[in-house]
């Protein structure tokens, strides 16, 4: 007897009734394969007794089958557990490595944005100082006595001068103080050293790799390179006289001098604070009659200046608790991002959380940078 396959199936075929469809073959021993060493249910044992209707034998057979299955799959389960642990551990290492790379990028480029914002505010303050009325000089007041050269000492964080080095493209507002917080805003004036334009040694420090890196190209200066310092008292022109490298603890480079000089310090080599690069310059031209003198009495008398470049003079360091709080928003955004990616496994979901995560990392990176040792 022949059977014709319906046309709706899409293929016309002829085969005998009772035979298997084309493409599907039955196992020679039936739909269930025999297991080696195990007689099939309903067969006769070597002793001749039938076990087809023995419930105890069926339970023993089932228990033995479960034990064999458990023993056979136990190594596979252990391997799966180990593989899952290795996968989670590897992903954790990848995440930590990625965050470390992002932090390195923040140190090199992200801190420049923070320094630029601080410089914008300092420029407004400095412009107000320049436009403010100045004390009259002896010539302007008509008095035969010279006007007092001592004015109020600027407080830490106050804009005190504007430094310009045309040959290396430096144009920054100098802030009072060389602490970690002050140098994040721009070059810092060493407290206890002379004020620009006055008699004595003017000390200014600046970063070379982070926070705008104002002194990144300080090693490119040569003898005779011009350096201009502008204050509320006027514009002063210095010329470079020497460049040298000294150990970090050598603070005599900031010792008082009898002539109007300028000393610039930064780290050396780049990306390291192992040494200090020192540039010295002398004043060209006659300083005005009124120049603020910020040196304390003991420094003016010749005492040493103990302001090491790596000294932390502020309390802006981050505690471990504050660092954890700063990292909580980034952890929350990362968790939400992970859940979204697990729910919608596509590229838009993976990319959508990148920008919020980077924004949430900024407070954590700022706190982590403050927790690290200070360097130039």
Short mmCIF file of C-alpha atoms in Angstrom, two decimals:
data_model
loop_
_atom_site.label_atom_id
_atom_site.label_comp_id
_atom_site.label_asym_id
_atom_site.label_seq_id
_atom_site.Cartn_x
_atom_site.Cartn_y
_atom_site.Cartn_z
CA UNK A 1 0.00 0.00 0.00
CA UNK A 2 1.33 3.39 -0.95
CA UNK A 3 0.79 6.74 0.74
CA UNK A 4 1.25 10.11 -0.92
CA UNK A 5 2.62 12.92 1.25
CA UNK A 6 0.40 16.05 1.23
CA UNK A 7 1.46 18.93 -0.98
CA UNK A 8 1.41 21.30 2.00
CA UNK A 9 4.56 19.62 3.27
CA UNK A 10 6.41 21.07 0.29
CA UNK A 11 8.04 17.74 -0.76
CA UNK A 12 6.38 14.79 -2.69
CA UNK A 13 7.57 11.38 -1.50
CA UNK A 14 6.41 7.77 -1.60
CA UNK A 15 7.21 5.22 1.05
CA UNK A 16 5.66 2.18 2.57
CA UNK A 17 3.11 2.49 5.36
CA UNK A 18 4.66 1.71 8.69
CA UNK A 19 8.19 2.70 7.75
CA UNK A 20 9.99 5.61 9.37
CA UNK A 21 9.83 9.01 7.63
CA UNK A 22 12.72 10.00 5.45
CA UNK A 23 15.64 11.50 7.37
CA UNK A 24 14.73 9.75 10.65
CA UNK A 25 16.21 6.35 11.38
CA UNK A 26 15.35 4.12 14.24
CA UNK A 27 18.04 2.59 16.40
CA UNK A 28 18.68 -1.03 15.49
CA UNK A 29 17.89 -2.10 19.04
CA UNK A 30 14.76 -0.01 19.37
CA UNK A 31 14.01 3.38 20.84
CA UNK A 32 15.97 2.58 24.03
CA UNK A 33 19.53 1.37 23.97
CA UNK A 34 20.76 -1.43 26.11
CA UNK A 35 23.14 -0.57 28.89
CA UNK A 36 26.15 -2.80 29.27
CA UNK A 37 25.99 -5.10 32.25
CA UNK A 38 22.33 -4.31 33.02
CA UNK A 39 19.53 -6.64 31.95
CA UNK A 40 16.40 -4.97 30.63
CA UNK A 41 13.23 -4.97 32.63
CA UNK A 42 11.13 -8.02 31.86
CA UNK A 43 14.09 -10.25 30.87
CA UNK A 44 15.31 -13.36 32.51
CA UNK A 45 18.34 -13.34 34.80
CA UNK A 46 21.15 -15.89 34.37
CA UNK A 47 19.49 -17.97 37.13
CA UNK A 48 16.33 -18.25 35.12
CA UNK A 49 14.06 -16.11 37.34
CA UNK A 50 12.06 -13.32 35.77
CA UNK A 51 12.36 -9.79 37.26
CA UNK A 52 9.53 -8.25 35.30
CA UNK A 53 7.20 -7.97 38.27
CA UNK A 54 9.71 -7.71 41.17
CA UNK A 55 9.25 -4.28 42.83
CA UNK A 56 12.28 -4.67 45.11
CA UNK A 57 14.49 -5.40 42.12
CA UNK A 58 13.13 -2.29 40.36
CA UNK A 59 13.92 -0.08 43.37
CA UNK A 60 17.43 -1.48 43.63
CA UNK A 61 17.87 -0.93 39.90
CA UNK A 62 16.71 2.70 40.20
CA UNK A 63 18.96 3.39 43.19
CA UNK A 64 21.95 1.88 41.45
CA UNK A 65 21.21 3.95 38.35
CA UNK A 66 21.08 7.16 40.42
CA UNK A 67 24.38 6.36 42.12
CA UNK A 68 26.04 5.74 38.78
CA UNK A 69 24.61 8.98 37.37
CA UNK A 70 25.78 10.98 40.40
CA UNK A 71 29.24 9.42 40.25
CA UNK A 72 29.47 10.02 36.53
CA UNK A 73 28.40 13.72 36.72
CA UNK A 74 30.29 14.69 39.92
CA UNK A 75 33.54 15.66 38.11
CA UNK A 76 31.53 17.68 35.61
CA UNK A 77 29.85 19.67 38.39
CA UNK A 78 33.17 20.38 40.06
CA UNK A 79 34.60 21.56 36.78
CA UNK A 80 31.61 23.81 36.23
CA UNK A 81 31.98 25.36 39.69
CA UNK A 82 35.70 25.96 39.15
CA UNK A 83 35.04 27.45 35.71
CA UNK A 84 32.41 29.81 37.12
CA UNK A 85 34.81 30.96 39.86
CA UNK A 86 37.62 31.56 37.36
CA UNK A 87 35.24 33.48 35.10
CA UNK A 88 34.06 35.75 37.94
CA UNK A 89 37.63 36.28 39.19
CA UNK A 90 38.87 37.08 35.68
CA UNK A 91 36.08 39.57 35.09
CA UNK A 92 36.90 41.22 38.40
CA UNK A 93 40.55 41.60 37.38
CA UNK A 94 39.50 43.07 34.04
CA UNK A 95 37.24 45.58 35.83
CA UNK A 96 40.00 46.60 38.25
CA UNK A 97 42.47 46.96 35.38
CA UNK A 98 40.02 49.08 33.42
CA UNK A 99 39.42 51.37 36.41
CA UNK A 100 43.20 51.68 36.91
CA UNK A 101 43.62 52.74 33.26
CA UNK A 102 40.79 55.27 33.64
CA UNK A 103 42.41 56.66 36.79
CA UNK A 104 45.72 57.07 34.97
CA UNK A 105 43.90 58.98 32.25
CA UNK A 106 42.21 61.13 34.89
CA UNK A 107 45.58 61.95 36.45
CA UNK A 108 47.08 63.02 33.14
CA UNK A 109 44.11 64.71 31.43
CA UNK A 110 41.17 64.91 33.82
CA UNK A 111 43.02 66.99 36.39
CA UNK A 112 43.71 69.58 33.69
CA UNK A 113 39.99 70.38 33.61
CA UNK A 114 39.91 70.93 37.38
CA UNK A 115 42.97 73.19 37.20
CA UNK A 116 41.48 75.19 34.32
CA UNK A 117 38.32 75.87 36.34
CA UNK A 118 40.39 77.01 39.32
CA UNK A 119 42.53 79.25 37.12
CA UNK A 120 39.40 80.87 35.68
CA UNK A 121 38.30 81.92 39.17
CA UNK A 122 41.82 83.05 40.11
CA UNK A 123 42.05 85.27 37.03
CA UNK A 124 38.95 87.16 38.14
CA UNK A 125 40.41 87.68 41.60
CA UNK A 126 43.76 88.80 40.22
CA UNK A 127 42.10 91.25 37.82
CA UNK A 128 40.29 92.80 40.78
CA UNK A 129 43.62 93.18 42.61
CA UNK A 130 45.28 94.88 39.65
CA UNK A 131 42.38 97.31 39.23
CA UNK A 132 42.31 98.18 42.94
CA UNK A 133 44.01 101.51 43.95
CA UNK A 134 47.66 101.17 44.98
CA UNK A 135 49.54 103.06 47.73
CA UNK A 136 51.25 106.20 46.39
CA UNK A 137 54.99 106.13 45.87
CA UNK A 138 57.30 108.74 47.36
CA UNK A 139 57.41 110.63 44.07
CA UNK A 140 53.63 110.56 43.68
CA UNK A 141 52.94 111.63 47.27
CA UNK A 142 55.53 114.43 47.19
CA UNK A 143 57.01 113.20 50.47
CA UNK A 144 60.79 112.88 50.76
CA UNK A 145 60.31 109.59 52.64
CA UNK A 146 59.93 106.30 50.79
CA UNK A 147 56.53 104.62 51.14
CA UNK A 148 56.43 101.59 53.41
CA UNK A 149 57.37 98.43 51.52
CA UNK A 150 55.50 96.11 53.90
CA UNK A 151 51.86 95.29 53.21
CA UNK A 152 49.59 92.55 54.58
CA UNK A 153 50.91 89.05 53.93
CA UNK A 154 48.61 87.22 51.46
CA UNK A 155 46.70 84.27 52.86
CA UNK A 156 47.11 80.73 51.44
CA UNK A 157 44.96 80.30 48.36
CA UNK A 158 45.05 83.98 47.37
CA UNK A 159 46.14 85.01 43.87
CA UNK A 160 49.43 86.88 44.18
CA UNK A 161 50.94 87.17 40.67
CA UNK A 162 50.73 86.22 37.03
CA UNK A 163 53.65 84.33 35.52
CA UNK A 164 54.32 84.30 31.77
CA UNK A 165 57.07 82.34 30.01
CA UNK A 166 56.58 82.91 26.26
CA UNK A 167 59.20 80.41 25.10
CA UNK A 168 57.33 77.42 26.62
CA UNK A 169 53.78 78.77 26.51
CA UNK A 170 53.20 79.34 30.25
CA UNK A 171 50.53 81.83 31.32
CA UNK A 172 49.23 81.09 34.83
CA UNK A 173 48.05 82.84 37.96
CA UNK A 174 50.36 82.16 40.90
CA UNK A 175 48.63 81.26 44.16
CA UNK A 176 49.98 81.75 47.68
CA UNK A 177 51.16 78.47 49.19
CA UNK A 178 52.72 75.24 47.96
CA UNK A 179 50.42 72.75 49.65
CA UNK A 180 48.64 69.99 47.78
CA UNK A 181 45.42 71.97 47.60
CA UNK A 182 47.13 75.13 46.35
CA UNK A 183 49.17 73.42 43.64
CA UNK A 184 46.02 71.80 42.27
CA UNK A 185 44.94 75.31 41.28
CA UNK A 186 48.18 76.46 39.67
CA UNK A 187 51.79 77.41 40.45
CA UNK A 188 52.35 78.26 44.11
CA UNK A 189 54.43 80.95 45.78
CA UNK A 190 56.61 79.60 48.61
CA UNK A 191 55.55 81.27 51.88
CA UNK A 192 58.49 83.02 53.45
CA UNK A 193 60.21 83.93 50.20
CA UNK A 194 60.38 87.38 48.63
CA UNK A 195 57.53 88.86 46.65
CA UNK A 196 58.02 89.39 42.87
CA UNK A 197 59.90 92.58 42.12
CA UNK A 198 61.35 92.96 45.60
CA UNK A 199 64.83 92.34 46.91
CA UNK A 200 65.36 88.67 47.74
CA UNK A 201 64.66 85.24 46.35
CA UNK A 202 61.19 84.67 44.90
CA UNK A 203 60.28 80.96 45.09
CA UNK A 204 57.55 79.45 42.88
CA UNK A 205 56.69 75.74 42.51
CA UNK A 206 54.43 74.00 40.00
CA UNK A 207 53.30 70.60 38.74
CA UNK A 208 54.97 69.02 35.75
CA UNK A 209 52.65 66.15 34.85
CA UNK A 210 49.21 66.70 36.44
CA UNK A 211 46.77 69.54 37.14
CA UNK A 212 47.55 71.50 34.02
CA UNK A 213 51.30 70.74 34.22
CA UNK A 214 52.30 74.43 34.11
CA UNK A 215 56.01 73.57 34.39
CA UNK A 216 56.01 70.53 32.08
CA UNK A 217 58.51 72.14 29.67
CA UNK A 218 60.63 73.94 32.21
CA UNK A 219 63.68 71.92 31.12
CA UNK A 220 63.50 73.58 27.68
CA UNK A 221 64.51 76.98 29.05
CA UNK A 222 67.99 78.27 28.24
CA UNK A 223 70.13 81.02 29.62
CA UNK A 224 68.59 84.37 28.77
CA UNK A 225 64.99 83.09 28.36
CA UNK A 226 62.53 85.77 29.54
CA UNK A 227 60.16 85.24 32.48
CA UNK A 228 57.57 87.92 33.28
CA UNK A 229 55.87 88.33 36.65
CA UNK A 230 52.95 90.71 37.02
CA UNK A 231 51.54 91.81 40.37
CA UNK A 232 49.35 94.62 41.60
CA UNK A 233 52.53 96.72 41.91
CA UNK A 234 53.64 96.32 38.29
CA UNK A 235 55.26 94.10 35.67
CA UNK A 236 58.72 92.62 36.33
CA UNK A 237 61.03 91.06 33.75
CA UNK A 238 63.43 88.27 34.71
CA UNK A 239 66.07 86.49 32.65
CA UNK A 240 67.12 82.86 33.18
CA UNK A 241 70.65 82.48 34.55
CA UNK A 242 70.89 78.76 35.26
CA UNK A 243 69.20 75.34 35.29
CA UNK A 244 70.16 72.45 37.56
CA UNK A 245 68.84 69.24 39.13
CA UNK A 246 68.97 68.76 42.91
CA UNK A 247 67.72 66.20 45.46
CA UNK A 248 64.26 66.82 46.95
CA UNK A 249 65.65 67.67 50.38
CA UNK A 250 68.00 70.41 49.16
CA UNK A 251 66.07 73.49 50.31
CA UNK A 252 68.97 75.94 50.16
CA UNK A 253 67.88 76.82 46.63
CA UNK A 254 65.20 78.94 48.34
CA UNK A 255 67.59 80.72 50.70
CA UNK A 256 67.33 84.54 50.80
CA UNK A 257 69.55 86.52 48.43
CA UNK A 258 70.73 90.11 48.44
CA UNK A 259 69.74 90.64 44.78
CA UNK A 260 66.25 90.33 43.28
CA UNK A 261 66.18 86.75 41.97
CA UNK A 262 63.57 84.17 40.97
CA UNK A 263 63.64 80.41 41.59
CA UNK A 264 61.26 77.98 39.88
CA UNK A 265 61.05 74.36 41.07
CA UNK A 266 59.30 71.26 39.71
CA UNK A 267 59.73 67.49 39.70
CA UNK A 268 62.33 65.68 37.61
CA UNK A 269 62.15 63.55 35.55
CA UNK A 270 58.60 63.72 34.31
CA UNK A 271 56.14 61.31 35.97
CA UNK A 272 58.49 61.03 38.95
CA UNK A 273 59.33 63.03 42.07
CA UNK A 274 62.78 61.51 42.56
CA UNK A 275 64.60 64.81 41.90
CA UNK A 276 63.91 68.53 41.57
CA UNK A 277 64.49 70.70 38.51
CA UNK A 278 65.50 74.21 39.57
CA UNK A 279 65.55 77.26 37.29
CA UNK A 280 67.08 80.51 38.55
CA UNK A 281 66.62 83.98 37.05
CA UNK A 282 67.53 87.59 37.90
CA UNK A 283 65.47 90.75 37.68
CA UNK A 284 66.12 93.14 34.81
CA UNK A 285 65.10 96.74 35.30
CA UNK A 286 64.44 98.92 38.35
CA UNK A 287 61.75 97.68 40.75
CA UNK A 288 59.08 100.19 41.79
CA UNK A 289 59.19 101.97 45.13
CA UNK A 290 56.34 99.99 46.69
CA UNK A 291 56.79 96.22 46.74
CA UNK A 292 55.07 93.92 49.15
CA UNK A 293 57.47 91.94 51.32
CA UNK A 294 55.93 88.66 52.52
CA UNK A 295 59.05 87.39 54.29
CA UNK A 296 58.72 86.90 58.04
CA UNK A 297 61.29 88.62 60.24
CA UNK A 298 63.32 85.45 60.88
CA UNK A 299 63.55 84.69 57.15
CA UNK A 300 64.59 88.23 56.32
CA UNK A 301 67.36 87.90 58.86
CA UNK A 302 68.78 84.92 57.01
CA UNK A 303 67.01 81.87 58.47
CA UNK A 304 66.59 78.79 56.31
CA UNK A 305 63.38 78.21 54.37
CA UNK A 306 62.00 74.77 55.31
CA UNK A 307 59.45 74.30 52.54
CA UNK A 308 60.21 70.96 50.94
CA UNK A 309 58.50 70.47 47.59
CA UNK A 310 56.74 67.28 48.76
CA UNK A 311 55.54 68.69 52.05
CA UNK A 312 51.76 68.49 52.53
CA UNK A 313 50.73 71.82 54.06
CA UNK A 314 46.94 71.42 53.92
CA UNK A 315 44.31 69.03 55.25
CA UNK A 316 42.67 68.12 51.94
CA UNK A 317 43.65 64.44 52.11
CA UNK A 318 40.77 61.96 51.85
CA UNK A 319 40.02 59.52 54.68
CA UNK A 320 39.16 55.88 53.86
CA UNK A 321 35.54 56.44 54.90
CA UNK A 322 35.19 59.46 52.64
CA UNK A 323 36.78 57.51 49.80
CA UNK A 324 34.20 54.72 50.20
CA UNK A 325 31.37 57.26 50.20
CA UNK A 326 32.80 58.88 47.06
CA UNK A 327 32.91 55.50 45.33
CA UNK A 328 29.34 54.52 46.25
CA UNK A 329 27.68 56.38 43.31
CA UNK A 330 30.04 54.68 40.85
CA UNK A 331 29.27 51.27 42.37
CA UNK A 332 25.52 51.93 42.18
CA UNK A 333 25.71 53.00 38.53
CA UNK A 334 27.88 49.98 37.69
CA UNK A 335 25.38 47.61 39.33
CA UNK A 336 22.45 49.16 37.46
CA UNK A 337 24.42 48.99 34.23
CA UNK A 338 25.17 45.29 34.79
CA UNK A 339 21.49 44.53 35.42
CA UNK A 340 20.45 46.36 32.26
CA UNK A 341 23.02 44.45 30.20
CA UNK A 342 21.77 41.12 31.61
CA UNK A 343 18.18 42.06 30.79
CA UNK A 344 18.81 43.41 27.28
CA UNK A 345 21.79 41.65 25.77
CA UNK A 346 22.54 44.11 22.96
CA UNK A 347 25.08 46.79 22.12
CA UNK A 348 22.86 49.82 22.91
CA UNK A 349 22.40 48.55 26.47
CA UNK A 350 26.15 48.06 26.89
CA UNK A 351 26.99 51.52 25.59
CA UNK A 352 24.18 53.40 27.36
CA UNK A 353 25.72 53.06 30.83
CA UNK A 354 29.25 54.09 29.86
CA UNK A 355 28.82 57.87 30.15
CA UNK A 356 26.93 57.81 33.51
CA UNK A 357 29.57 55.45 34.90
CA UNK A 358 32.44 57.72 33.86
CA UNK A 359 30.71 60.75 35.39
CA UNK A 360 30.13 58.85 38.65
CA UNK A 361 33.81 57.87 38.75
CA UNK A 362 35.03 61.50 38.88
CA UNK A 363 34.32 62.08 42.63
CA UNK A 364 35.95 58.74 43.43
CA UNK A 365 39.03 59.58 41.36
CA UNK A 366 39.34 63.00 43.02
CA UNK A 367 39.21 61.40 46.45
CA UNK A 368 41.67 58.69 45.45
CA UNK A 369 44.10 61.27 44.08
CA UNK A 370 43.97 63.18 47.36
CA UNK A 371 44.57 59.98 49.32
CA UNK A 372 47.77 59.23 47.39
CA UNK A 373 51.14 60.72 48.44
CA UNK A 374 51.77 64.24 47.16
CA UNK A 375 54.12 64.71 44.23
CA UNK A 376 54.90 67.28 41.56
#
